[in-house]
PDB file of C-alpha atoms in Angstrom:
ATOM      1  CA  MET S   8      17.946 -14.252  11.703  1.00 95.00           C
ATOM      2  CA  LEU S   9      17.045 -10.667  10.867  1.00 97.00           C
ATOM      3  CA  LEU S  10      14.781  -8.390  12.888  1.00 98.00           C
ATOM      4  CA  ALA S  11      13.274  -5.790  10.540  1.00 98.00           C
ATOM      5  CA  ILE S  12      11.710  -2.700  12.129  1.00 98.00           C
ATOM      6  CA  ASP S  13       9.502  -0.239  10.275  1.00 97.00           C
ATOM      7  CA  THR S  14       8.533   2.730  12.438  1.00 96.00           C
ATOM      8  CA  GLY S  15       5.716   4.840  11.044  1.00 94.00           C
ATOM      9  CA  ASN S  16       3.932   7.812  12.556  1.00 93.00           C
ATOM     10  CA  THR S  17       1.128   5.650  13.960  1.00 92.00           C
ATOM     11  CA  ASN S  18       2.548   2.132  14.386  1.00 94.00           C
ATOM     12  CA  ALA S  19       5.922   0.440  14.589  1.00 96.00           C
ATOM     13  CA  LYS S  20       6.092  -2.961  12.897  1.00 97.00           C
ATOM     14  CA  PHE S  21       8.607  -5.655  13.823  1.00 98.00           C
ATOM     15  CA  ALA S  22       9.251  -8.797  11.761  1.00 98.00           C
ATOM     16  CA  LEU S  23      11.424 -11.885  12.010  1.00 97.00           C
ATOM     17  CA  VAL S  24      12.986 -12.629   8.629  1.00 97.00           C
ATOM     18  CA  ASP S  25      14.855 -15.823   7.766  1.00 95.00           C
ATOM     19  CA  GLU S  26      17.929 -16.146   5.534  1.00 91.00           C
ATOM     20  CA  SER S  27      15.812 -16.559   2.397  1.00 90.00           C
ATOM     21  CA  GLY S  28      14.001 -13.277   3.058  1.00 90.00           C
ATOM     22  CA  GLU S  29      10.752 -14.905   4.169  1.00 94.00           C
ATOM     23  CA  ILE S  30       8.839 -13.101   6.902  1.00 96.00           C
ATOM     24  CA  LEU S  31       8.191 -15.642   9.649  1.00 96.00           C
ATOM     25  CA  HIS S  32       6.347 -13.499  12.184  1.00 97.00           C
ATOM     26  CA  ARG S  33       5.284  -9.893  12.453  1.00 96.00           C
ATOM     27  CA  TRP S  34       4.051  -7.720  15.312  1.00 97.00           C
ATOM     28  CA  ARG S  35       3.074  -4.103  15.753  1.00 96.00           C
ATOM     29  CA  ILE S  36       2.946  -1.592  18.558  1.00 97.00           C
ATOM     30  CA  ALA S  37       1.778   2.024  18.719  1.00 96.00           C
ATOM     31  CA  THR S  38       4.579   4.419  17.865  1.00 96.00           C
ATOM     32  CA  ASP S  39       5.806   6.368  20.868  1.00 96.00           C
ATOM     33  CA  ALA S  40       9.096   8.226  20.539  1.00 94.00           C
ATOM     34  CA  ARG S  41       9.438   8.156  24.338  1.00 95.00           C
ATOM     35  CA  ARG S  42       9.363   4.338  24.524  1.00 97.00           C
ATOM     36  CA  THR S  43      12.704   3.101  25.852  1.00 97.00           C
ATOM     37  CA  ALA S  44      14.842   0.238  24.622  1.00 97.00           C
ATOM     38  CA  ASP S  45      13.993  -1.641  27.832  1.00 97.00           C
ATOM     39  CA  GLU S  46      10.262  -1.295  27.192  1.00 97.00           C
ATOM     40  CA  TYR S  47      10.646  -2.524  23.621  1.00 97.00           C
ATOM     41  CA  ALA S  48      12.707  -5.475  24.863  1.00 97.00           C
ATOM     42  CA  VAL S  49      10.168  -6.618  27.492  1.00 96.00           C
ATOM     43  CA  TRP S  50       7.327  -6.493  24.953  1.00 97.00           C
ATOM     44  CA  LEU S  51       9.277  -8.048  22.100  1.00 97.00           C
ATOM     45  CA  ASP S  52      10.981 -10.777  24.111  1.00 95.00           C
ATOM     46  CA  GLN S  53       7.637 -12.313  25.081  1.00 96.00           C
ATOM     47  CA  LEU S  54       6.401 -12.294  21.490  1.00 97.00           C
ATOM     48  CA  ILE S  55       9.609 -13.851  20.183  1.00 97.00           C
ATOM     49  CA  GLN S  56       9.332 -16.635  22.765  1.00 96.00           C
ATOM     50  CA  MET S  57       5.665 -17.218  21.932  1.00 96.00           C
ATOM     51  CA  ALA S  58       6.708 -17.652  18.303  1.00 96.00           C
ATOM     52  CA  GLY S  59       9.132 -20.384  19.330  1.00 96.00           C
ATOM     53  CA  TYR S  60      12.368 -18.429  19.103  1.00 96.00           C
ATOM     54  CA  SER S  61      14.707 -16.618  21.459  1.00 94.00           C
ATOM     55  CA  ARG S  62      16.617 -13.351  21.324  1.00 93.00           C
ATOM     56  CA  SER S  63      19.814 -15.275  20.633  1.00 94.00           C
ATOM     57  CA  ASP S  64      18.379 -16.387  17.278  1.00 96.00           C
ATOM     58  CA  ILE S  65      18.527 -12.783  16.054  1.00 97.00           C
ATOM     59  CA  ASP S  66      21.922 -11.621  14.870  1.00 95.00           C
ATOM     60  CA  ALA S  67      21.024  -8.580  12.768  1.00 97.00           C
ATOM     61  CA  VAL S  68      18.635  -5.634  12.995  1.00 98.00           C
ATOM     62  CA  ILE S  69      17.596  -3.190  10.272  1.00 98.00           C
ATOM     63  CA  ILE S  70      15.471  -0.103  10.897  1.00 98.00           C
ATOM     64  CA  ALA S  71      13.465   2.238   8.694  1.00 97.00           C
ATOM     65  CA  THR S  72      11.825   5.139  10.468  1.00 96.00           C
ATOM     66  CA  VAL S  73       9.992   8.344   9.647  1.00 95.00           C
ATOM     67  CA  VAL S  74      10.073   9.280  13.355  1.00 95.00           C
ATOM     68  CA  PRO S  75      13.647  10.471  14.004  1.00 94.00           C
ATOM     69  CA  ARG S  76      13.139  10.702  17.781  1.00 96.00           C
ATOM     70  CA  ALA S  77      12.363   6.972  17.940  1.00 96.00           C
ATOM     71  CA  LEU S  78      15.603   5.901  16.266  1.00 97.00           C
ATOM     72  CA  HIS S  79      17.961   6.197  19.223  1.00 97.00           C
ATOM     73  CA  ASN S  80      16.021   3.834  21.477  1.00 97.00           C
ATOM     74  CA  LEU S  81      15.634   1.312  18.659  1.00 98.00           C
ATOM     75  CA  GLN S  82      19.385   1.394  18.128  1.00 98.00           C
ATOM     76  CA  LEU S  83      19.869   0.816  21.855  1.00 98.00           C
ATOM     77  CA  LEU S  84      17.459  -2.126  21.623  1.00 98.00           C
ATOM     78  CA  ALA S  85      19.691  -3.734  18.992  1.00 98.00           C
ATOM     79  CA  THR S  86      22.904  -3.061  20.906  1.00 97.00           C
ATOM     80  CA  HIS S  87      21.794  -3.992  24.419  1.00 96.00           C
ATOM     81  CA  TYR S  88      19.414  -6.859  23.728  1.00 97.00           C
ATOM     82  CA  PHE S  89      20.498  -8.396  20.427  1.00 97.00           C
ATOM     83  CA  GLY S  90      24.234  -7.757  20.635  1.00 96.00           C
ATOM     84  CA  CYS S  91      24.538  -6.075  17.246  1.00 97.00           C
ATOM     85  CA  GLU S  92      24.687  -2.619  15.747  1.00 96.00           C
ATOM     86  CA  ALA S  93      21.447  -1.773  13.980  1.00 97.00           C
ATOM     87  CA  LEU S  94      21.602  -0.939  10.296  1.00 96.00           C
ATOM     88  CA  VAL S  95      19.585   2.149   9.376  1.00 97.00           C
ATOM     89  CA  ALA S  96      17.915   2.089   5.971  1.00 96.00           C
ATOM     90  CA  GLY S  97      19.503   4.576   3.597  1.00 93.00           C
ATOM     91  CA  ARG S  98      22.762   4.879   5.513  1.00 92.00           C
ATOM     92  CA  GLY S  99      26.174   3.272   5.140  1.00 90.00           C
ATOM     93  CA  ALA S 100      26.131  -0.383   4.119  1.00 86.00           C
ATOM     94  CA  VAL S 101      22.404  -0.221   3.470  1.00 91.00           C
ATOM     95  CA  ALA S 102      22.361   2.821   1.187  1.00 92.00           C
ATOM     96  CA  TRP S 103      19.284   2.782  -1.008  1.00 94.00           C
ATOM     97  CA  GLY S 104      20.874   1.286  -4.107  1.00 91.00           C
ATOM     98  CA  ILE S 105      18.260   3.073  -6.252  1.00 94.00           C
ATOM     99  CA  GLN S 106      18.167   6.533  -7.767  1.00 96.00           C
ATOM    100  CA  LEU S 107      16.006   9.102  -5.988  1.00 97.00           C
ATOM    101  CA  ARG S 108      15.153  11.312  -8.952  1.00 96.00           C
ATOM    102  CA  VAL S 109      13.489  14.111  -7.032  1.00 97.00           C
ATOM    103  CA  ALA S 110      14.413  17.695  -6.213  1.00 96.00           C
ATOM    104  CA  GLU S 111      15.137  16.927  -2.539  1.00 95.00           C
ATOM    105  CA  PRO S 112      16.374  13.308  -2.219  1.00 94.00           C
ATOM    106  CA  GLN S 113      17.228  13.825   1.450  1.00 92.00           C
ATOM    107  CA  SER S 114      13.581  14.510   2.246  1.00 93.00           C
ATOM    108  CA  VAL S 115      12.216  11.226   0.839  1.00 95.00           C
ATOM    109  CA  GLY S 116      10.702   9.190   3.670  1.00 94.00           C
ATOM    110  CA  ALA S 117      12.504   5.952   4.448  1.00 95.00           C
ATOM    111  CA  ASP S 118       9.285   3.982   4.080  1.00 95.00           C
ATOM    112  CA  ARG S 119       8.689   5.317   0.562  1.00 97.00           C
ATOM    113  CA  ALA S 120      12.217   4.489  -0.598  1.00 97.00           C
ATOM    114  CA  VAL S 121      12.001   1.000   0.915  1.00 97.00           C
ATOM    115  CA  ASN S 122       8.603   0.481  -0.713  1.00 98.00           C
ATOM    116  CA  ALA S 123      10.136   1.396  -4.069  1.00 98.00           C
ATOM    117  CA  ILE S 124      12.809  -1.277  -3.570  1.00 97.00           C
ATOM    118  CA  ALA S 125      10.203  -3.906  -2.733  1.00 97.00           C
ATOM    119  CA  ALA S 126       7.884  -2.885  -5.585  1.00 98.00           C
ATOM    120  CA  HIS S 127      10.724  -3.149  -8.086  1.00 97.00           C
ATOM    121  CA  ALA S 128      11.340  -6.721  -6.954  1.00 96.00           C
ATOM    122  CA  LEU S 129       7.644  -7.592  -7.275  1.00 96.00           C
ATOM    123  CA  ALA S 130       6.826  -6.181 -10.709  1.00 96.00           C
ATOM    124  CA  GLU S 131       8.538  -5.215 -13.927  1.00 96.00           C
ATOM    125  CA  GLY S 132       8.049  -1.968 -15.786  1.00 97.00           C
ATOM    126  CA  HIS S 133       6.520   1.205 -14.375  1.00 98.00           C
ATOM    127  CA  LYS S 134       4.896   1.009 -10.946  1.00 98.00           C
ATOM    128  CA  ILE S 135       2.572   3.117  -8.833  1.00 98.00           C
ATOM    129  CA  VAL S 136       2.859   2.352  -5.117  1.00 98.00           C
ATOM    130  CA  ILE S 137      -0.013   3.441  -2.883  1.00 98.00           C
ATOM    131  CA  SER S 138       0.557   3.289   0.862  1.00 97.00           C
ATOM    132  CA  PHE S 139      -2.295   3.678   3.342  1.00 95.00           C
ATOM    133  CA  GLY S 140      -0.974   4.941   6.646  1.00 92.00           C
ATOM    134  CA  THR S 141      -1.147   8.123   8.685  1.00 92.00           C
ATOM    135  CA  ALA S 142      -0.898   9.730   5.256  1.00 95.00           C
ATOM    136  CA  THR S 143      -1.978   8.169   1.971  1.00 96.00           C
ATOM    137  CA  THR S 144       0.955   8.349  -0.434  1.00 98.00           C
ATOM    138  CA  PHE S 145       1.138   7.746  -4.171  1.00 98.00           C
ATOM    139  CA  ASP S 146       4.609   7.045  -5.571  1.00 98.00           C
ATOM    140  CA  TYR S 147       5.975   6.468  -9.057  1.00 98.00           C
ATOM    141  CA  VAL S 148       8.726   3.854  -9.427  1.00 98.00           C
ATOM    142  CA  GLY S 149      10.482   3.555 -12.789  1.00 98.00           C
ATOM    143  CA  PRO S 150      11.352   0.348 -14.668  1.00 98.00           C
ATOM    144  CA  ASP S 151      14.888   0.485 -13.229  1.00 96.00           C
ATOM    145  CA  GLY S 152      13.596   0.811  -9.666  1.00 96.00           C
ATOM    146  CA  SER S 153      14.273   4.534  -9.462  1.00 97.00           C
ATOM    147  CA  TYR S 154      11.998   6.681  -7.343  1.00 98.00           C
ATOM    148  CA  HIS S 155      10.492   9.587  -9.290  1.00 98.00           C
ATOM    149  CA  GLY S 156       8.293  11.206  -6.649  1.00 97.00           C
ATOM    150  CA  GLY S 157       4.595  11.203  -5.973  1.00 98.00           C
ATOM    151  CA  SER S 158       1.996  12.861  -3.787  1.00 98.00           C
ATOM    152  CA  ILE S 159       0.816  12.928  -0.187  1.00 97.00           C
ATOM    153  CA  ALA S 160      -2.796  13.136   1.001  1.00 96.00           C
ATOM    154  CA  PRO S 161      -4.271  12.925   4.523  1.00 94.00           C
ATOM    155  CA  GLY S 162      -4.781   9.349   5.639  1.00 94.00           C
ATOM    156  CA  VAL S 163      -8.274   7.975   6.121  1.00 92.00           C
ATOM    157  CA  ASN S 164      -8.056   7.789   9.914  1.00 91.00           C
ATOM    158  CA  LEU S 165      -6.583  11.278  10.040  1.00 92.00           C
ATOM    159  CA  SER S 166      -9.504  12.605   8.009  1.00 92.00           C
ATOM    160  CA  LEU S 167     -12.016  10.864  10.257  1.00 91.00           C
ATOM    161  CA  ASP S 168     -10.339  12.208  13.396  1.00 91.00           C
ATOM    162  CA  ALA S 169     -10.406  15.736  11.980  1.00 92.00           C
ATOM    163  CA  LEU S 170     -14.070  15.419  11.063  1.00 90.00           C
ATOM    164  CA  TYR S 171     -15.030  14.110  14.496  1.00 88.00           C
ATOM    165  CA  GLY S 172     -12.870  16.639  16.304  1.00 90.00           C
ATOM    166  CA  ALA S 173     -14.039  19.702  14.397  1.00 91.00           C
ATOM    167  CA  ALA S 174     -17.754  18.991  14.040  1.00 91.00           C
ATOM    168  CA  ALA S 175     -19.598  18.908  17.368  1.00 86.00           C
ATOM    169  CA  MET S 176     -22.647  17.045  16.071  1.00 88.00           C
ATOM    170  CA  LEU S 177     -20.819  14.274  14.201  1.00 91.00           C
ATOM    171  CA  PRO S 178     -20.114  10.937  15.949  1.00 92.00           C
ATOM    172  CA  ARG S 179     -16.939   8.905  15.774  1.00 91.00           C
ATOM    173  CA  ILE S 180     -17.409   6.092  13.250  1.00 90.00           C
ATOM    174  CA  ALA S 181     -15.460   3.060  12.087  1.00 87.00           C
ATOM    175  CA  ILE S 182     -14.029   2.861   8.597  1.00 87.00           C
ATOM    176  CA  GLU S 183     -16.092   0.397   6.620  1.00 86.00           C
ATOM    177  CA  PRO S 184     -17.715   0.175   3.194  1.00 87.00           C
ATOM    178  CA  PRO S 185     -21.297   1.457   3.025  1.00 89.00           C
ATOM    179  CA  PRO S 186     -23.926  -1.302   2.604  1.00 88.00           C
ATOM    180  CA  ASN S 187     -24.453  -0.420  -1.069  1.00 88.00           C
ATOM    181  CA  GLU S 188     -23.062   1.796  -3.826  1.00 89.00           C
ATOM    182  CA  SER S 189     -25.474   4.652  -3.290  1.00 93.00           C
ATOM    183  CA  VAL S 190     -23.800   7.970  -2.576  1.00 94.00           C
ATOM    184  CA  ILE S 191     -26.976   9.570  -1.223  1.00 96.00           C
ATOM    185  CA  GLY S 192     -27.207   8.736   2.458  1.00 95.00           C
ATOM    186  CA  THR S 193     -30.309   9.080   4.604  1.00 95.00           C
ATOM    187  CA  THR S 194     -28.679   9.060   8.060  1.00 94.00           C
ATOM    188  CA  THR S 195     -25.788  11.045   9.502  1.00 94.00           C
ATOM    189  CA  VAL S 196     -23.625   7.976  10.044  1.00 93.00           C
ATOM    190  CA  GLY S 197     -24.478   6.651   6.592  1.00 93.00           C
ATOM    191  CA  GLN S 198     -23.534   9.963   4.994  1.00 94.00           C
ATOM    192  CA  MET S 199     -20.218   9.984   6.844  1.00 93.00           C
ATOM    193  CA  GLN S 200     -19.453   6.434   5.707  1.00 93.00           C
ATOM    194  CA  ILE S 201     -20.280   7.384   2.127  1.00 94.00           C
ATOM    195  CA  GLY S 202     -18.168  10.527   2.244  1.00 94.00           C
ATOM    196  CA  ILE S 203     -15.121   8.780   3.667  1.00 93.00           C
ATOM    197  CA  TYR S 204     -15.289   5.521   1.714  1.00 93.00           C
ATOM    198  CA  TRP S 205     -16.529   6.593  -1.707  1.00 94.00           C
ATOM    199  CA  GLY S 206     -14.708   9.901  -1.400  1.00 94.00           C
ATOM    200  CA  TYR S 207     -11.412   8.066  -0.958  1.00 94.00           C
ATOM    201  CA  VAL S 208     -12.250   5.590  -3.710  1.00 94.00           C
ATOM    202  CA  ALA S 209     -12.844   8.538  -6.045  1.00 94.00           C
ATOM    203  CA  MET S 210      -9.535  10.099  -5.008  1.00 95.00           C
ATOM    204  CA  ILE S 211      -7.665   6.826  -5.487  1.00 96.00           C
ATOM    205  CA  GLU S 212      -9.215   6.226  -8.905  1.00 95.00           C
ATOM    206  CA  GLY S 213      -8.551   9.807  -9.938  1.00 97.00           C
ATOM    207  CA  MET S 214      -4.941   9.831  -8.784  1.00 98.00           C
ATOM    208  CA  ILE S 215      -4.191   6.496 -10.469  1.00 98.00           C
ATOM    209  CA  ALA S 216      -5.750   7.735 -13.718  1.00 97.00           C
ATOM    210  CA  ARG S 217      -3.823  11.009 -13.617  1.00 98.00           C
ATOM    211  CA  MET S 218      -0.514   9.290 -12.825  1.00 98.00           C
ATOM    212  CA  LYS S 219      -0.995   6.712 -15.567  1.00 98.00           C
ATOM    213  CA  ASN S 220      -1.778   9.489 -18.040  1.00 98.00           C
ATOM    214  CA  GLU S 221       1.352  11.389 -16.999  1.00 98.00           C
ATOM    215  CA  ILE S 222       3.588   8.300 -17.135  1.00 98.00           C
ATOM    216  CA  GLY S 223       2.209   7.378 -20.540  1.00 98.00           C
ATOM    217  CA  GLU S 224       3.225   3.706 -20.342  1.00 97.00           C
ATOM    218  CA  PRO S 225       1.638   0.505 -18.963  1.00 97.00           C
ATOM    219  CA  VAL S 226       1.736   0.667 -15.168  1.00 98.00           C
ATOM    220  CA  SER S 227       1.347  -1.857 -12.336  1.00 98.00           C
ATOM    221  CA  VAL S 228      -0.435  -0.559  -9.234  1.00 98.00           C
ATOM    222  CA  ILE S 229       0.734  -1.984  -5.910  1.00 98.00           C
ATOM    223  CA  ALA S 230      -0.993  -1.079  -2.636  1.00 98.00           C
ATOM    224  CA  THR S 231       0.122  -1.568   0.939  1.00 97.00           C
ATOM    225  CA  GLY S 232      -1.114  -0.639   4.401  1.00 93.00           C
ATOM    226  CA  GLY S 233      -3.961  -1.944   6.502  1.00 87.00           C
ATOM    227  CA  LEU S 234      -6.717  -0.227   4.534  1.00 91.00           C
ATOM    228  CA  ALA S 235      -5.592  -1.405   1.093  1.00 94.00           C
ATOM    229  CA  ILE S 236      -7.724  -4.548   1.257  1.00 92.00           C
ATOM    230  CA  LEU S 237     -10.749  -2.520   2.360  1.00 91.00           C
ATOM    231  CA  PHE S 238     -10.569  -0.332  -0.747  1.00 91.00           C
ATOM    232  CA  GLN S 239      -9.737  -3.281  -2.990  1.00 92.00           C
ATOM    233  CA  GLN S 240     -13.208  -4.628  -2.172  1.00 84.00           C
ATOM    234  CA  HIS S 241     -14.640  -1.836  -4.305  1.00 75.00           C
ATOM    235  CA  GLY S 242     -13.566  -3.528  -7.497  1.00 71.00           C
ATOM    236  CA  HIS S 243      -9.879  -4.257  -7.870  1.00 85.00           C
ATOM    237  CA  LEU S 244      -8.434  -0.777  -7.795  1.00 93.00           C
ATOM    238  CA  PHE S 245      -4.956  -2.297  -7.537  1.00 97.00           C
ATOM    239  CA  ASP S 246      -3.075  -4.971  -9.454  1.00 96.00           C
ATOM    240  CA  ARG S 247      -1.600  -6.277  -6.236  1.00 96.00           C
ATOM    241  CA  VAL S 248      -2.055  -5.767  -2.496  1.00 96.00           C
ATOM    242  CA  GLU S 249       1.080  -6.439  -0.463  1.00 96.00           C
ATOM    243  CA  PRO S 250       0.534  -5.752   3.269  1.00 94.00           C
ATOM    244  CA  ASP S 251       4.203  -6.408   4.104  1.00 96.00           C
ATOM    245  CA  LEU S 252       5.697  -4.258   1.337  1.00 97.00           C
ATOM    246  CA  THR S 253       7.884  -2.123   3.611  1.00 97.00           C
ATOM    247  CA  LEU S 254       9.122  -5.073   5.661  1.00 97.00           C
ATOM    248  CA  ARG S 255       9.914  -6.984   2.455  1.00 96.00           C
ATOM    249  CA  GLY S 256      11.811  -3.953   1.208  1.00 97.00           C
ATOM    250  CA  LEU S 257      13.854  -3.893   4.403  1.00 97.00           C
ATOM    251  CA  ALA S 258      14.669  -7.584   4.012  1.00 96.00           C
ATOM    252  CA  LEU S 259      15.796  -6.951   0.419  1.00 96.00           C
ATOM    253  CA  LEU S 260      17.860  -3.966   1.474  1.00 95.00           C
ATOM    254  CA  TYR S 261      19.613  -6.090   4.093  1.00 95.00           C
ATOM    255  CA  ARG S 262      20.257  -8.982   1.691  1.00 92.00           C
ATOM    256  CA  ASN S 263      21.669  -6.616  -0.947  1.00 89.00           C
ATOM    257  CA  ARG S 264      23.772  -4.567   1.456  1.00 84.00           C
ATOM    258  CA  GLU S 265      27.342  -3.678   0.643  1.00 57.00           C
ATOM    259  CA  LYS S 266      29.838  -6.249   1.829  1.00 50.00           C
ATOM    260  CA  THR S 267      32.458  -4.580   3.950  1.00 40.00           C
TER     261      THR S 267
END
């Protein structure tokens, strides 16, 4: 069984994947580059047992991370507790297998490359992949699965934290759709909800429209990340919401790895 690990700037996601590529269980923990392999093992071992498995059922580990400082301890986790050498997405036997058609291929985040792999398996033709995380990213994936670049905007939570932290009179609020489609609020909290929610909807709609116009061909829009469903409630901004896109991409990368 495969343990797939996707370490983002905010959360690290762990998933058990069977031989067919199906995700059996998934868990997440706050990303902390100081967390040791032992700490990961204590936390993960309990969850694996609660799911009805044991550490001995796992014989392979694959990691994608955009937090370089976290990688070493995750590799130690694989070596010390699962008895295998972790595969690192984009390196060696799990090289991307797709073209990164950008000016600086080495700077492409592992999560974005893995998402491109998963999106290519999910849909034919041209794709736009939108990922809602610490940052909100928009990526263009070609019909052959190649990654052509995209854009990066502040994530929704990041924007809310900045607003709360910089404005003394504004409260901390939860991210949720306003009660109606009015964009003229009558309370401070209501105005903040409108600004964040409808502001991001407008950005998403605008970016999709601009990317589609630039691509000039029919495009499928695939969204991932915890907030994708929240924005999909507005009126089907996306053709598909796939919460496990990055983990599915890791599973595909492992299954298609070079045989050595």
